[in-house]
Amino acid sequence: MTSAPATSAADPHAAEKTAVLASYTSMWGEQMKAYRKADAKGTDLKKYAALNALSKFEADLAHMKKNSTVIRGDLGHSPKVTAVDAAGKLPKATIQDCVDLAKWQTLDTKTGKPIPLPSAQPLRYVATATAEKWPGGWMITDYAPDGARTC
């Protein structure tokens, strides 16, 4: 006799949450590749981000390119799926993340010098992402950082 793992009995959405977090983590990996060169070419960002999230990231990249900046270091994350709505035609999930800028650095590509973060910018803040389950898998469709909410 086999039994289901305890996590699936306790949380019927455990497998979906794992898949959502995998997609979110992959999106950030591809985004960091793009931010390191201020260009999404050669990345798989569109495989994980779409709609508003992709538009926001593309706007960031355009701003970076215009201002001759790139990112060095890493962005820390502590994401957790806070809601799954699997009942609808298009399953959705909400991710809450604690973003950590401690090892993040903006670099001026003309001078090679780092650009300090704005003094009012907290090093750790809350961001909320929305994901939708599309035919190819979970896509991050919106991303909203909230610098006023520290974590």
Tab-separated table of N, CA and C in Angstrom, residues 4-150:
chain	number	residue	atom	x	y	z
A	4	ALA	N	0.139	8.954	-0.307
A	4	ALA	CA	0.613	10.214	-0.878
A	4	ALA	C	1.545	10.892	0.113
A	5	PRO	N	2.510	11.655	-0.385
A	5	PRO	CA	3.386	12.371	0.537
A	5	PRO	C	2.559	13.298	1.429
A	6	ALA	N	3.036	13.492	2.627
A	6	ALA	CA	2.309	14.317	3.601
A	6	ALA	C	2.048	15.723	3.083
A	7	THR	N	2.984	16.275	2.282
A	7	THR	CA	2.804	17.642	1.812
A	7	THR	C	1.600	17.769	0.889
A	8	SER	N	1.339	16.785	0.055
A	8	SER	CA	0.201	16.900	-0.846
A	8	SER	C	-1.117	16.741	-0.097
A	9	ALA	N	-1.116	15.952	0.978
A	9	ALA	CA	-2.327	15.818	1.775
A	9	ALA	C	-2.591	17.107	2.543
A	10	ALA	N	-1.536	17.723	3.046
A	10	ALA	CA	-1.686	18.958	3.810
A	10	ALA	C	-1.965	20.145	2.886
A	11	ASP	N	-1.392	20.132	1.701
A	11	ASP	CA	-1.563	21.239	0.754
A	11	ASP	C	-1.861	20.662	-0.622
A	12	PRO	N	-3.117	20.725	-1.043
A	12	PRO	CA	-3.476	20.166	-2.343
A	12	PRO	C	-2.814	20.885	-3.529
A	13	HIS	N	-2.247	22.050	-3.277
A	13	HIS	CA	-1.606	22.814	-4.355
A	13	HIS	C	-0.079	22.754	-4.293
A	14	ALA	N	0.465	21.830	-3.511
A	14	ALA	CA	1.920	21.767	-3.320
A	14	ALA	C	2.675	21.634	-4.642
A	15	ALA	N	2.222	20.768	-5.537
A	15	ALA	CA	2.920	20.574	-6.815
A	15	ALA	C	2.856	21.842	-7.665
A	16	GLU	N	1.699	22.503	-7.675
A	16	GLU	CA	1.566	23.742	-8.445
A	16	GLU	C	2.456	24.836	-7.862
A	17	LYS	N	2.515	24.923	-6.540
A	17	LYS	CA	3.363	25.928	-5.902
A	17	LYS	C	4.827	25.703	-6.267
A	18	THR	N	5.242	24.441	-6.279
A	18	THR	CA	6.615	24.115	-6.660
A	18	THR	C	6.883	24.547	-8.098
A	19	ALA	N	5.936	24.286	-8.990
A	19	ALA	CA	6.088	24.665	-10.403
A	19	ALA	C	6.110	26.184	-10.569
A	20	VAL	N	5.265	26.894	-9.826
A	20	VAL	CA	5.230	28.360	-9.891
A	20	VAL	C	6.568	28.927	-9.433
A	21	LEU	N	7.089	28.427	-8.310
A	21	LEU	CA	8.367	28.923	-7.804
A	21	LEU	C	9.515	28.611	-8.763
A	22	ALA	N	9.460	27.463	-9.420
A	22	ALA	CA	10.498	27.112	-10.400
A	22	ALA	C	10.472	28.104	-11.560
A	23	SER	N	9.292	28.454	-12.020
A	23	SER	CA	9.165	29.412	-13.116
A	23	SER	C	9.637	30.804	-12.677
A	24	TYR	N	9.261	31.221	-11.483
A	24	TYR	CA	9.655	32.523	-10.946
A	24	TYR	C	11.182	32.604	-10.809
A	25	THR	N	11.777	31.550	-10.264
A	25	THR	CA	13.228	31.508	-10.085
A	25	THR	C	13.938	31.535	-11.438
A	26	SER	N	13.424	30.796	-12.407
A	26	SER	CA	14.013	30.786	-13.748
A	26	SER	C	13.892	32.155	-14.402
A	27	MET	N	12.737	32.811	-14.198
A	27	MET	CA	12.551	34.153	-14.758
A	27	MET	C	13.633	35.088	-14.221
A	28	TRP	N	13.885	35.040	-12.914
A	28	TRP	CA	14.892	35.918	-12.334
A	28	TRP	C	16.287	35.584	-12.843
A	29	GLY	N	16.580	34.313	-13.057
A	29	GLY	CA	17.879	33.948	-13.620
A	29	GLY	C	18.079	34.558	-14.997
A	30	GLU	N	17.043	34.473	-15.825
A	30	GLU	CA	17.117	35.047	-17.170
A	30	GLU	C	17.135	36.575	-17.123
A	31	GLN	N	16.389	37.141	-16.191
A	31	GLN	CA	16.362	38.592	-16.054
A	31	GLN	C	17.738	39.114	-15.654
A	32	MET	N	18.395	38.415	-14.738
A	32	MET	CA	19.729	38.854	-14.320
A	32	MET	C	20.724	38.766	-15.475
A	33	LYS	N	20.587	37.745	-16.329
A	33	LYS	CA	21.442	37.669	-17.527
A	33	LYS	C	21.235	38.914	-18.378
A	34	ALA	N	19.976	39.312	-18.546
A	34	ALA	CA	19.650	40.493	-19.351
A	34	ALA	C	20.159	41.772	-18.684
A	35	TYR	N	19.974	41.904	-17.372
A	35	TYR	CA	20.393	43.111	-16.654
A	35	TYR	C	21.911	43.267	-16.647
A	36	ARG	N	22.637	42.161	-16.730
A	36	ARG	CA	24.108	42.246	-16.724
A	36	ARG	C	24.653	42.835	-18.022
A	37	LYS	N	23.821	42.834	-19.074
A	37	LYS	CA	24.264	43.414	-20.349
A	37	LYS	C	23.275	44.450	-20.897
A	38	ALA	N	22.233	44.760	-20.124
A	38	ALA	CA	21.193	45.732	-20.516
A	38	ALA	C	20.539	45.324	-21.843
A	39	ASP	N	20.324	44.013	-22.003
A	39	ASP	CA	19.737	43.512	-23.240
A	39	ASP	C	19.184	42.100	-23.015
A	40	ALA	N	17.958	41.864	-23.457
A	40	ALA	CA	17.338	40.543	-23.284
A	40	ALA	C	17.724	39.557	-24.382
A	41	LYS	N	18.411	40.026	-25.430
A	41	LYS	CA	18.817	39.111	-26.503
A	41	LYS	C	19.723	38.026	-25.940
A	42	GLY	N	19.462	36.793	-26.358
A	42	GLY	CA	20.267	35.674	-25.897
A	42	GLY	C	19.804	35.100	-24.561
A	43	THR	N	18.678	35.608	-24.047
A	43	THR	CA	18.130	35.062	-22.798
A	43	THR	C	16.799	34.379	-23.094
A	44	ASP	N	16.319	33.631	-22.121
A	44	ASP	CA	15.008	32.990	-22.239
A	44	ASP	C	13.965	33.717	-21.390
A	45	LEU	N	14.112	35.038	-21.236
A	45	LEU	CA	13.198	35.807	-20.395
A	45	LEU	C	11.742	35.632	-20.843
A	46	LYS	N	11.508	35.613	-22.152
A	46	LYS	CA	10.135	35.488	-22.663
A	46	LYS	C	9.546	34.095	-22.434
A	47	LYS	N	10.361	33.153	-22.033
A	47	LYS	CA	9.877	31.806	-21.721
A	47	LYS	C	9.192	31.776	-20.351
A	48	TYR	N	9.517	32.778	-19.496
A	48	TYR	CA	9.004	32.792	-18.125
A	48	TYR	C	8.188	34.034	-17.770
A	49	ALA	N	8.391	35.142	-18.498
A	49	ALA	CA	7.694	36.392	-18.186
A	49	ALA	C	6.884	36.845	-19.398
A	50	ALA	N	5.697	37.371	-19.123
A	50	ALA	CA	4.814	37.841	-20.197
A	50	ALA	C	3.991	39.030	-19.689
A	51	LEU	N	3.236	39.600	-20.589
A	51	LEU	CA	2.299	40.679	-20.281
A	51	LEU	C	2.971	41.806	-19.494
A	52	ASN	N	2.359	42.253	-18.392
A	52	ASN	CA	2.872	43.398	-17.634
A	52	ASN	C	4.271	43.163	-17.090
A	53	ALA	N	4.547	41.961	-16.611
A	53	ALA	CA	5.876	41.674	-16.053
A	53	ALA	C	6.942	41.863	-17.128
A	54	LEU	N	6.738	41.286	-18.295
A	54	LEU	CA	7.715	41.403	-19.373
A	54	LEU	C	7.860	42.856	-19.809
A	55	SER	N	6.749	43.574	-19.907
A	55	SER	CA	6.805	44.993	-20.296
A	55	SER	C	7.636	45.801	-19.304
A	56	LYS	N	7.450	45.551	-18.018
A	56	LYS	CA	8.218	46.272	-16.994
A	56	LYS	C	9.702	45.963	-17.106
A	57	PHE	N	10.048	44.696	-17.316
A	57	PHE	CA	11.453	44.318	-17.420
A	57	PHE	C	12.074	44.912	-18.685
A	58	GLU	N	11.318	44.909	-19.794
A	58	GLU	CA	11.828	45.496	-21.037
A	58	GLU	C	12.018	47.004	-20.886
A	59	ALA	N	11.131	47.665	-20.134
A	59	ALA	CA	11.284	49.101	-19.868
A	59	ALA	C	12.542	49.349	-19.035
A	60	ASP	N	12.786	48.489	-18.040
A	60	ASP	CA	14.015	48.596	-17.236
A	60	ASP	C	15.239	48.489	-18.139
A	61	LEU	N	15.229	47.513	-19.030
A	61	LEU	CA	16.370	47.299	-19.922
A	61	LEU	C	16.578	48.492	-20.855
A	62	ALA	N	15.504	49.062	-21.384
A	62	ALA	CA	15.612	50.238	-22.254
A	62	ALA	C	16.198	51.411	-21.471
A	63	HIS	N	15.753	51.585	-20.231
A	63	HIS	CA	16.261	52.655	-19.373
A	63	HIS	C	17.759	52.439	-19.098
A	64	MET	N	18.125	51.204	-18.817
A	64	MET	CA	19.523	50.891	-18.551
A	64	MET	C	20.387	51.174	-19.781
A	65	LYS	N	19.908	50.749	-20.949
A	65	LYS	CA	20.665	50.956	-22.185
A	65	LYS	C	20.844	52.452	-22.451
A	66	LYS	N	19.750	53.214	-22.285
A	66	LYS	CA	19.781	54.665	-22.517
A	66	LYS	C	20.768	55.352	-21.575
A	67	ASN	N	20.837	54.874	-20.325
A	67	ASN	CA	21.691	55.499	-19.319
A	67	ASN	C	23.060	54.839	-19.171
A	68	SER	N	23.367	53.895	-20.061
A	68	SER	CA	24.663	53.198	-20.052
A	68	SER	C	24.960	52.560	-18.697
A	69	THR	N	23.980	51.786	-18.201
A	69	THR	CA	24.181	51.080	-16.941
A	69	THR	C	23.929	49.587	-17.121
A	70	VAL	N	24.553	48.818	-16.283
A	70	VAL	CA	24.332	47.374	-16.201
A	70	VAL	C	24.331	47.007	-14.721
A	71	ILE	N	23.946	45.788	-14.443
A	71	ILE	CA	23.906	45.314	-13.061
A	71	ILE	C	25.032	44.320	-12.828
A	72	ARG	N	25.628	44.421	-11.661
A	72	ARG	CA	26.626	43.456	-11.215
A	72	ARG	C	26.149	42.902	-9.878
A	73	GLY	N	26.664	41.773	-9.509
A	73	GLY	CA	26.261	41.156	-8.254
A	73	GLY	C	24.988	40.349	-8.443
A	74	ASP	N	24.339	40.053	-7.345
A	74	ASP	CA	23.133	39.236	-7.391
A	74	ASP	C	22.024	39.874	-6.587
A	75	LEU	N	20.820	39.536	-6.968
A	75	LEU	CA	19.633	39.978	-6.263
A	75	LEU	C	19.177	38.831	-5.375
A	76	GLY	N	19.035	39.085	-4.097
A	76	GLY	CA	18.577	38.039	-3.185
A	76	GLY	C	17.062	37.916	-3.223
A	77	HIS	N	16.577	36.696	-3.043
A	77	HIS	CA	15.127	36.433	-3.073
A	77	HIS	C	14.737	35.465	-1.967
A	78	SER	N	13.522	35.636	-1.471
A	78	SER	CA	12.894	34.683	-0.552
A	78	SER	C	11.436	34.527	-0.979
A	79	PRO	N	11.204	33.964	-2.180
A	79	PRO	CA	9.825	33.889	-2.676
A	79	PRO	C	9.005	32.790	-2.026
A	80	LYS	N	7.716	33.057	-1.952
A	80	LYS	CA	6.793	32.049	-1.432
A	80	LYS	C	5.452	32.262	-2.131
A	81	VAL	N	4.834	31.158	-2.523
A	81	VAL	CA	3.514	31.243	-3.148
A	81	VAL	C	2.503	31.438	-2.028
A	82	THR	N	1.766	32.550	-2.104
A	82	THR	CA	0.817	32.879	-1.034
A	82	THR	C	-0.621	32.530	-1.396
A	83	ALA	N	-0.883	32.287	-2.691
A	83	ALA	CA	-2.241	31.921	-3.102
A	83	ALA	C	-2.197	31.170	-4.430
A	84	VAL	N	-3.075	30.183	-4.558
A	84	VAL	CA	-3.260	29.458	-5.818
A	84	VAL	C	-4.758	29.374	-6.058
A	85	ASP	N	-5.167	29.797	-7.243
A	85	ASP	CA	-6.569	29.677	-7.643
A	85	ASP	C	-6.603	28.763	-8.857
A	86	ALA	N	-6.828	27.475	-8.609
A	86	ALA	CA	-6.819	26.478	-9.678
A	86	ALA	C	-8.219	26.216	-10.224
A	87	ALA	N	-9.221	26.887	-9.670
A	87	ALA	CA	-10.607	26.604	-10.044
A	87	ALA	C	-11.010	27.205	-11.386
A	88	GLY	N	-10.401	28.290	-11.762
A	88	GLY	CA	-10.800	28.972	-12.992
A	88	GLY	C	-10.284	28.304	-14.245
A	89	LYS	N	-10.706	28.845	-15.381
A	89	LYS	CA	-10.266	28.335	-16.682
A	89	LYS	C	-8.749	28.495	-16.821
A	90	LEU	N	-8.241	29.582	-16.256
A	90	LEU	CA	-6.813	29.874	-16.293
A	90	LEU	C	-6.300	29.928	-14.850
A	91	PRO	N	-5.668	28.857	-14.370
A	91	PRO	CA	-5.165	28.854	-12.990
A	91	PRO	C	-4.207	30.031	-12.759
A	92	LYS	N	-4.292	30.613	-11.567
A	92	LYS	CA	-3.453	31.758	-11.211
A	92	LYS	C	-2.797	31.512	-9.863
A	93	ALA	N	-1.696	32.188	-9.643
A	93	ALA	CA	-0.991	32.100	-8.371
A	93	ALA	C	-0.398	33.467	-8.034
A	94	THR	N	-0.234	33.710	-6.745
A	94	THR	CA	0.404	34.931	-6.257
A	94	THR	C	1.670	34.547	-5.517
A	95	ILE	N	2.736	35.271	-5.809
A	95	ILE	CA	4.028	35.038	-5.172
A	95	ILE	C	4.397	36.290	-4.402
A	96	GLN	N	4.814	36.121	-3.164
A	96	GLN	CA	5.343	37.249	-2.415
A	96	GLN	C	6.821	36.973	-2.198
A	97	ASP	N	7.632	37.980	-2.467
A	97	ASP	CA	9.077	37.823	-2.407
A	97	ASP	C	9.668	38.914	-1.523
A	98	CYS	N	10.695	38.554	-0.805
A	98	CYS	CA	11.488	39.542	-0.085
A	98	CYS	C	12.751	39.721	-0.929
A	99	VAL	N	12.832	40.859	-1.591
A	99	VAL	CA	13.953	41.150	-2.486
A	99	VAL	C	15.067	41.803	-1.669
A	100	ASP	N	16.287	41.319	-1.866
A	100	ASP	CA	17.436	41.802	-1.097
A	100	ASP	C	18.479	42.391	-2.052
A	101	LEU	N	18.736	43.687	-1.907
A	101	LEU	CA	19.676	44.401	-2.775
A	101	LEU	C	21.097	44.465	-2.214
A	102	ALA	N	21.382	43.761	-1.125
A	102	ALA	CA	22.686	43.863	-0.464
A	102	ALA	C	23.857	43.564	-1.406
A	103	LYS	N	23.682	42.641	-2.353
A	103	LYS	CA	24.778	42.277	-3.269
A	103	LYS	C	24.518	42.757	-4.692
A	104	TRP	N	23.610	43.713	-4.848
A	104	TRP	CA	23.193	44.253	-6.142
A	104	TRP	C	23.932	45.561	-6.360
A	105	GLN	N	24.453	45.769	-7.553
A	105	GLN	CA	25.166	47.006	-7.822
A	105	GLN	C	24.897	47.462	-9.249
A	106	THR	N	24.564	48.727	-9.397
A	106	THR	CA	24.411	49.331	-10.717
A	106	THR	C	25.759	49.920	-11.100
A	107	LEU	N	26.191	49.612	-12.330
A	107	LEU	CA	27.498	50.051	-12.807
A	107	LEU	C	27.319	50.977	-14.005
A	108	ASP	N	28.015	52.103	-13.990
A	108	ASP	CA	28.032	53.020	-15.130
A	108	ASP	C	29.037	52.445	-16.128
A	109	THR	N	28.558	52.046	-17.308
A	109	THR	CA	29.453	51.399	-18.273
A	109	THR	C	30.421	52.383	-18.923
A	110	LYS	N	30.140	53.684	-18.867
A	110	LYS	CA	31.060	54.678	-19.447
A	110	LYS	C	32.260	54.925	-18.548
A	111	THR	N	32.016	54.934	-17.235
A	111	THR	CA	33.111	55.211	-16.293
A	111	THR	C	33.634	53.953	-15.612
A	112	GLY	N	32.816	52.887	-15.628
A	112	GLY	CA	33.190	51.664	-14.935
A	112	GLY	C	32.980	51.758	-13.436
A	113	LYS	N	32.359	52.858	-12.993
A	113	LYS	CA	32.168	53.063	-11.555
A	113	LYS	C	30.758	52.682	-11.114
A	114	PRO	N	30.654	52.175	-9.873
A	114	PRO	CA	29.328	51.844	-9.344
A	114	PRO	C	28.513	53.105	-9.073
A	115	ILE	N	27.200	52.966	-9.224
A	115	ILE	CA	26.268	54.050	-8.925
A	115	ILE	C	25.543	53.662	-7.638
A	116	PRO	N	25.653	54.488	-6.600
A	116	PRO	CA	24.994	54.119	-5.344
A	116	PRO	C	23.472	54.108	-5.478
A	117	LEU	N	22.839	53.271	-4.668
A	117	LEU	CA	21.380	53.240	-4.613
A	117	LEU	C	20.887	54.562	-4.037
A	118	PRO	N	19.680	54.981	-4.412
A	118	PRO	CA	19.123	56.185	-3.780
A	118	PRO	C	19.090	55.998	-2.261
A	119	SER	N	19.341	57.060	-1.516
A	119	SER	CA	19.419	56.953	-0.056
A	119	SER	C	18.121	56.467	0.567
A	120	ALA	N	16.983	56.729	-0.065
A	120	ALA	CA	15.695	56.292	0.482
A	120	ALA	C	15.362	54.839	0.118
A	121	GLN	N	16.181	54.218	-0.725
A	121	GLN	CA	15.920	52.852	-1.179
A	121	GLN	C	16.252	51.841	-0.086
A	122	PRO	N	15.240	51.094	0.415
A	122	PRO	CA	15.573	50.050	1.402
A	122	PRO	C	16.322	48.908	0.717
A	123	LEU	N	17.225	48.274	1.444
A	123	LEU	CA	17.976	47.144	0.883
A	123	LEU	C	17.112	45.895	0.753
A	124	ARG	N	16.067	45.802	1.583
A	124	ARG	CA	15.157	44.651	1.514
A	124	ARG	C	13.729	45.181	1.446
A	125	TYR	N	12.982	44.701	0.455
A	125	TYR	CA	11.599	45.149	0.307
A	125	TYR	C	10.742	44.034	-0.264
A	126	VAL	N	9.433	44.198	-0.134
A	126	VAL	CA	8.470	43.199	-0.594
A	126	VAL	C	8.123	43.445	-2.066
A	127	ALA	N	8.031	42.374	-2.815
A	127	ALA	CA	7.543	42.434	-4.199
A	127	ALA	C	6.489	41.341	-4.350
A	128	THR	N	5.484	41.634	-5.150
A	128	THR	CA	4.416	40.667	-5.396
A	128	THR	C	4.362	40.371	-6.886
A	129	ALA	N	4.277	39.098	-7.213
A	129	ALA	CA	4.187	38.681	-8.615
A	129	ALA	C	2.918	37.851	-8.795
A	130	THR	N	2.376	37.932	-10.002
A	130	THR	CA	1.224	37.118	-10.373
A	130	THR	C	1.667	36.162	-11.465
A	131	ALA	N	1.228	34.930	-11.360
A	131	ALA	CA	1.555	33.918	-12.372
A	131	ALA	C	0.261	33.323	-12.902
A	132	GLU	N	0.285	32.939	-14.175
A	132	GLU	CA	-0.845	32.254	-14.803
A	132	GLU	C	-0.327	30.979	-15.441
A	133	LYS	N	-1.135	29.941	-15.374
A	133	LYS	CA	-0.732	28.673	-15.982
A	133	LYS	C	-1.200	28.659	-17.430
A	134	TRP	N	-0.260	28.817	-18.327
A	134	TRP	CA	-0.517	28.810	-19.756
A	134	TRP	C	-0.262	27.391	-20.271
A	135	PRO	N	-0.617	27.114	-21.531
A	135	PRO	CA	-0.399	25.746	-22.059
A	135	PRO	C	1.044	25.254	-21.923
A	136	GLY	N	2.017	26.168	-22.000
A	136	GLY	CA	3.422	25.771	-21.891
A	136	GLY	C	3.961	25.749	-20.476
A	137	GLY	N	3.142	26.140	-19.499
A	137	GLY	CA	3.601	26.164	-18.108
A	137	GLY	C	3.258	27.483	-17.440
A	138	TRP	N	3.769	27.669	-16.246
A	138	TRP	CA	3.487	28.881	-15.479
A	138	TRP	C	4.283	30.056	-16.028
A	139	MET	N	3.584	31.174	-16.249
A	139	MET	CA	4.196	32.408	-16.730
A	139	MET	C	4.000	33.494	-15.681
A	140	ILE	N	5.031	34.269	-15.440
A	140	ILE	CA	4.914	35.409	-14.536
A	140	ILE	C	4.340	36.550	-15.381
A	141	THR	N	3.144	37.006	-15.015
A	141	THR	CA	2.433	37.985	-15.836
A	141	THR	C	2.428	39.391	-15.248
A	142	ASP	N	2.751	39.513	-13.972
A	142	ASP	CA	2.839	40.836	-13.366
A	142	ASP	C	3.871	40.789	-12.251
A	143	TYR	N	4.529	41.918	-12.032
A	143	TYR	CA	5.526	42.016	-10.990
A	143	TYR	C	5.455	43.418	-10.422
A	144	ALA	N	5.249	43.522	-9.126
A	144	ALA	CA	5.086	44.823	-8.489
A	144	ALA	C	5.969	44.933	-7.247
A	145	PRO	N	7.109	45.635	-7.353
A	145	PRO	CA	7.921	45.877	-6.170
A	145	PRO	C	7.245	46.951	-5.311
A	146	ASP	N	7.388	46.841	-4.011
A	146	ASP	CA	6.799	47.817	-3.097
A	146	ASP	C	7.891	48.264	-2.119
A	147	GLY	N	8.651	49.264	-2.542
A	147	GLY	CA	9.758	49.769	-1.742
A	147	GLY	C	9.341	50.335	-0.396
A	148	ALA	N	8.058	50.602	-0.204
A	148	ALA	CA	7.573	51.119	1.071
A	148	ALA	C	7.399	50.009	2.106
A	149	ARG	N	7.363	48.764	1.650
A	149	ARG	CA	7.179	47.618	2.559
A	149	ARG	C	8.507	46.868	2.687
A	150	THR	N	9.158	47.014	3.805
A	150	THR	CA	10.422	46.317	4.015
A	150	THR	C	10.167	44.911	4.569
